[in-house]
XYZ file of C-alpha atoms in Angstrom:
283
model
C 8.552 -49.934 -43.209
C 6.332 -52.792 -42.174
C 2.682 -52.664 -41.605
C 1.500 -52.525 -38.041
C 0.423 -55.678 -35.714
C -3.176 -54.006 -35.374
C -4.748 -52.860 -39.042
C -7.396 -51.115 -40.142
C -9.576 -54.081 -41.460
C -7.623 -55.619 -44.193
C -5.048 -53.348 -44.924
C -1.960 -55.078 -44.647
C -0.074 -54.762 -47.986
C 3.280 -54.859 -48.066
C 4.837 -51.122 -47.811
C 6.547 -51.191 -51.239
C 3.454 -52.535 -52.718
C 0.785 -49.987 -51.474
C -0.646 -46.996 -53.093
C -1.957 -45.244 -49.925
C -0.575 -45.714 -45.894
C -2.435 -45.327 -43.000
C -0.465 -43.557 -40.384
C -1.346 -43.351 -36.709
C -0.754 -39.747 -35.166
C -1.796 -39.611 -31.262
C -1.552 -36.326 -30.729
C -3.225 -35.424 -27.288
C -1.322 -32.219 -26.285
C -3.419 -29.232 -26.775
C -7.065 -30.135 -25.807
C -8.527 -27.315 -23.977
C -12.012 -29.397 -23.224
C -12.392 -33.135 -23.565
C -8.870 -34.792 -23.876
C -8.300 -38.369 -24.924
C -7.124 -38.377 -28.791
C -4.285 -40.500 -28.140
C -6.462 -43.326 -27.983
C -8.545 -42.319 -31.143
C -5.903 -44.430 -33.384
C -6.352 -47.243 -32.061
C -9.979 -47.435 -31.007
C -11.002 -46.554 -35.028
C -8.980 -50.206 -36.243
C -10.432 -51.876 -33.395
C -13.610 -50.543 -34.766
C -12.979 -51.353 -38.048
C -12.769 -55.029 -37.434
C -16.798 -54.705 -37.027
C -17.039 -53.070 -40.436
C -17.280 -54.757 -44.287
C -14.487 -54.059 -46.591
C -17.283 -53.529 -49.228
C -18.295 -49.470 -49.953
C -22.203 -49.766 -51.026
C -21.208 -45.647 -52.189
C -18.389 -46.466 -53.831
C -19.163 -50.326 -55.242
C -15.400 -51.258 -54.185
C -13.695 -53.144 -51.808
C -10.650 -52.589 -49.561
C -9.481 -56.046 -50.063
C -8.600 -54.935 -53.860
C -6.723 -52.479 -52.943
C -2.774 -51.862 -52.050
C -3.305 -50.344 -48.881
C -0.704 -50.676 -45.434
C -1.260 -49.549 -42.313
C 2.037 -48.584 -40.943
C 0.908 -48.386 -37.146
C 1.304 -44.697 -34.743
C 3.858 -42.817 -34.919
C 5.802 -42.634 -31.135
C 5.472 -38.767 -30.705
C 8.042 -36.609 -29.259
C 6.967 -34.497 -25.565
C 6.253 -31.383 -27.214
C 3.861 -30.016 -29.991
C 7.008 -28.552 -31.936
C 8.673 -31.515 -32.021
C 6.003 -33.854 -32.495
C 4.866 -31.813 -35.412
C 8.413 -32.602 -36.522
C 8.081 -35.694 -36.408
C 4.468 -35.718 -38.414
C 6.073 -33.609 -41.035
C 8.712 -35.669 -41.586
C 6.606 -39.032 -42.048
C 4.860 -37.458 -44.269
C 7.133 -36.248 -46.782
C 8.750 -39.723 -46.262
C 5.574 -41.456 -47.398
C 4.811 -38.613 -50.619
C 8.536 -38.891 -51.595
C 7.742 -42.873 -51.774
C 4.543 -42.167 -53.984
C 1.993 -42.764 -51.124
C -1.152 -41.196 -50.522
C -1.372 -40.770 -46.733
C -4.122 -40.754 -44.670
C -3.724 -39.831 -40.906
C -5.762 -40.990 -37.932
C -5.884 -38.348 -35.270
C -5.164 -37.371 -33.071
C -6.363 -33.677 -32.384
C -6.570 -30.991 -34.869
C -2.904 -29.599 -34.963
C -1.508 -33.004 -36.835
C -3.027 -31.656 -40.350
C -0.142 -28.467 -39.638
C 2.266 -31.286 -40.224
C 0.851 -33.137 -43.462
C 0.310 -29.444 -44.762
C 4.109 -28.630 -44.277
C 5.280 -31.565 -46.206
C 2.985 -31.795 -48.643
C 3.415 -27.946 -49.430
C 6.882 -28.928 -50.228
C 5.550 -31.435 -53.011
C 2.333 -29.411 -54.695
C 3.418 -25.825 -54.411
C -0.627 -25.260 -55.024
C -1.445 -27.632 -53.008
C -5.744 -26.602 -51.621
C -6.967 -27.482 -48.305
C -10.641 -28.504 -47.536
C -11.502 -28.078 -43.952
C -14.631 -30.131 -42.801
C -15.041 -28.860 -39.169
C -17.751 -27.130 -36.706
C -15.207 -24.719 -36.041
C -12.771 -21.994 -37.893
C -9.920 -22.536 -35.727
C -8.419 -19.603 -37.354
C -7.383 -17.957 -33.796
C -3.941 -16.096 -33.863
C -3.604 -17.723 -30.821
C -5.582 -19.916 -27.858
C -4.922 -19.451 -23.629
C -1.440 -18.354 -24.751
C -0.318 -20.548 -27.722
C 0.213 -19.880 -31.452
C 0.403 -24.143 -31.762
C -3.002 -25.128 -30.835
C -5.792 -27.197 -31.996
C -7.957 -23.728 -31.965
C -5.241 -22.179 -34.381
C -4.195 -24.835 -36.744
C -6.107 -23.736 -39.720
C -4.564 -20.138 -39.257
C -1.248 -21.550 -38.954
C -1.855 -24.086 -42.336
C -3.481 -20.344 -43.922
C 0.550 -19.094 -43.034
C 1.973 -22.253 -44.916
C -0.632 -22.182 -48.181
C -2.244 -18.901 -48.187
C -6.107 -17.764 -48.475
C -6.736 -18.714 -51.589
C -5.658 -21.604 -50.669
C -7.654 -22.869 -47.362
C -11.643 -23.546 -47.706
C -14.148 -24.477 -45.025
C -17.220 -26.424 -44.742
C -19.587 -27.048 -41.830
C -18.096 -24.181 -39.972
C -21.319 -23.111 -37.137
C -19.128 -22.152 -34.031
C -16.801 -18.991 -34.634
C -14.627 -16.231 -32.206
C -15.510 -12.893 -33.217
C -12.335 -12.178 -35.009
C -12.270 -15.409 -36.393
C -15.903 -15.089 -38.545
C -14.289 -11.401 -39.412
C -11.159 -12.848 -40.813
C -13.069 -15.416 -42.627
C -15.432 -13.250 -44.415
C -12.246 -10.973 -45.336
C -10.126 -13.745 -46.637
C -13.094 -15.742 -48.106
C -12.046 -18.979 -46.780
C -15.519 -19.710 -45.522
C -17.669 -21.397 -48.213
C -20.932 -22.181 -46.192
C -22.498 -24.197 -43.130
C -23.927 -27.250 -44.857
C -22.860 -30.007 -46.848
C -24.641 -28.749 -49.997
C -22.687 -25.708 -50.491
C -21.168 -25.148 -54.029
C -17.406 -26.487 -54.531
C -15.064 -24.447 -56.940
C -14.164 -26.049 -59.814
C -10.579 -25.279 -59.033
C -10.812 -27.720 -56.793
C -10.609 -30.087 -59.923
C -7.793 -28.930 -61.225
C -5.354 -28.573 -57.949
C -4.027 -31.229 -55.644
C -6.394 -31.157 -52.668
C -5.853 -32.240 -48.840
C -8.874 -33.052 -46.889
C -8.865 -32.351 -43.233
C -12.307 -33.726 -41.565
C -12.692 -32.814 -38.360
C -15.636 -35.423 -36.225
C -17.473 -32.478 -34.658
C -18.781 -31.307 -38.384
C -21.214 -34.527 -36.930
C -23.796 -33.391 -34.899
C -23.249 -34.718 -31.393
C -26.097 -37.265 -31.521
C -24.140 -39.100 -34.264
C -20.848 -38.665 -32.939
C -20.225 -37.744 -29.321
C -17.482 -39.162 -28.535
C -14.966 -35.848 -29.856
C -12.994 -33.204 -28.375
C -15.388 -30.436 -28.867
C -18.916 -31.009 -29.777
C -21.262 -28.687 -30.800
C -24.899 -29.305 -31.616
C -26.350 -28.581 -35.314
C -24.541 -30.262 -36.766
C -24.743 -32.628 -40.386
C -26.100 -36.407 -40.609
C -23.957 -39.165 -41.538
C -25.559 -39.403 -45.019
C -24.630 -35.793 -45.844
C -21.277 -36.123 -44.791
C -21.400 -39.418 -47.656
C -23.295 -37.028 -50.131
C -20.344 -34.309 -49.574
C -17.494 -36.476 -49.749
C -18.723 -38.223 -52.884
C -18.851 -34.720 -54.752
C -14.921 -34.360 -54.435
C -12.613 -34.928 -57.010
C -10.680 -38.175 -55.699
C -8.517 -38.172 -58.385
C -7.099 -35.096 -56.907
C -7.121 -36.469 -53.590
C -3.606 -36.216 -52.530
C -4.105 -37.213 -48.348
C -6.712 -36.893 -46.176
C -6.895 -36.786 -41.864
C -9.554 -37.627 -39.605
C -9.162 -35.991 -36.409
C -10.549 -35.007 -32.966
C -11.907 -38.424 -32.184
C -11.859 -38.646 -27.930
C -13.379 -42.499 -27.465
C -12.874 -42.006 -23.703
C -16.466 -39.368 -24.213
C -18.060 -42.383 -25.561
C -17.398 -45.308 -23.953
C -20.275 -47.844 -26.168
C -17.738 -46.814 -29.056
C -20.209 -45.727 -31.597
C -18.235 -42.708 -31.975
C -15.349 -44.947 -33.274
C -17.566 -46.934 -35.250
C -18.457 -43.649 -36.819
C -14.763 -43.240 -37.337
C -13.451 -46.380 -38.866
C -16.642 -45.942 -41.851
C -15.386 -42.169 -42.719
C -11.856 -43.433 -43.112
C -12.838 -46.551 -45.070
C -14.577 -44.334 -47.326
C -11.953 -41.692 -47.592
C -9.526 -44.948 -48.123
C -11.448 -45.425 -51.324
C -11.465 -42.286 -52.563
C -7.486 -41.847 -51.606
C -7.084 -45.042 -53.994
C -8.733 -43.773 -57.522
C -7.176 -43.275 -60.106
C -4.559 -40.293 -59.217
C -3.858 -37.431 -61.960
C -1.116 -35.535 -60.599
């Protein structure tokens, strides 16, 4: 594998050499409102180029780090298959010893990284950032969906497996099934993490909308309320990175802001959660 032409900001390692990949996944198939996510990959390195490779929150730099970017995947026509594909790159890159993390791309992609990685941490938790519970059984007729992807990843991993965060848009039956199944851990960013989450290998799926729209417009579905850019920093920084074992940002649409400060918004979350993807890992 060889890093791609365009890279997030410096992050051209050699494959055999990095500890974490970033992988491309344009997945623009099921958006039911504001479509455009296959051009979220691409638009977050181009907006990276405007960023520092220094973290003020994390005192480190990307240019110390062993970190490729391996380009977009070329998806197949249909969500099955493309979610295929997704799976398989993934458990490609964990069988290697890389830590992924995916640019999306809408929702569904994290369906794919849960599959494969499930196959590599039997108790493997996932943290869902998101304004919504997209726990539906199913959305305008499909089961694949970016509306039902965390209900399809609860299928792969199980309750006790699947938390959420910054969850203030719900269907009926969805809010019911949460409170049932406990997956739902509260609306803001200071809400209390379990401790297992120390101890287990831990996927984070951030979803843009858990931004309030005046930070980040420029996503599939936004919905107002939502948390500042500094509380999204404060909530990342209380996770265990060392448990970190990939990580997706999803649901960026650039073509919903065209002066890009959605992107911009973009490229900082992932250099942050590139950071936290490279400490020290203790699994």
């Amino acid at each position: 594998m060889k890093p791609s032409s365009l890279s997030f900001l410096c992050c051209r390692s050699p494959y055999e050499e990095s500890n974490v990949v970033i992988l491309g996944c344009p997945l623009d198939l099921t958006a039911s409102f504001r479509p455009g996510y296959r051009f979220a990959p691409n638009a977050i390195r181009e907006a990276s180029w405007n960023l520092e490779s220094y973290s003020p929150l994390w005192e480190r730099d990307l240019e110390e780090e062993k970190i490729c970017d391996l380009g977009d995947l070329e998806l197949a026509g249909t969500v099955r298959e493309a979610l295929g594909q997704i799976e398989e790159a993934v458990r490609e890159l964990i069988g290697d010893g890389k830590r992924p993390l995916l640019l999306g791309g809408e929702h569904l992609i994290t369906l794919g990284a849960v599959k494969a990685l499930k196959g590599r941490y039997v108790d493997l938790v996932v943290l869902q950032v998101d304004a919504h519970g997209d726990l539906r059984e199913e959305y305008l007729g499909a089961e694949l969906s970016h509306a039902t992807v965390m209900r399809r990843v609860w299928e792969e991993v199980g309750a006790d497996s699947l938390l959420q965060v910054g969850v203030r848009s719900w269907d009926r039956t969805e809010a019911q099934w949460a409170r049932e199944a406990g997956t739902f851990l509260g609306e803001g960013p200071e809400v209390t993490l379990p401790a297992e989450l120390k101890e287990r290998p831990l996927y984070l799926t951030l979803d843009l909308d858990v931004l309030d729209p005046g930070i980040c417009p420029g996503v599939g579905s936004p919905e107002p309320g939502g948390w500042n850019f500094k509380e999204l920093m404060a909530f990342l920084s209380r996770l265990p990175a060392d448990r970190l074992v990939g990580a997706d940002v999803v649901e960026l649409s650039p073509p919903f802001d065209p002066m890009g400060g959605s992107a911009m918004v973009a490229a900082k979350v992932a250099r942050e959660l590139l950071l936290q993807l490279c400490k020290k890992f203790d699994i």
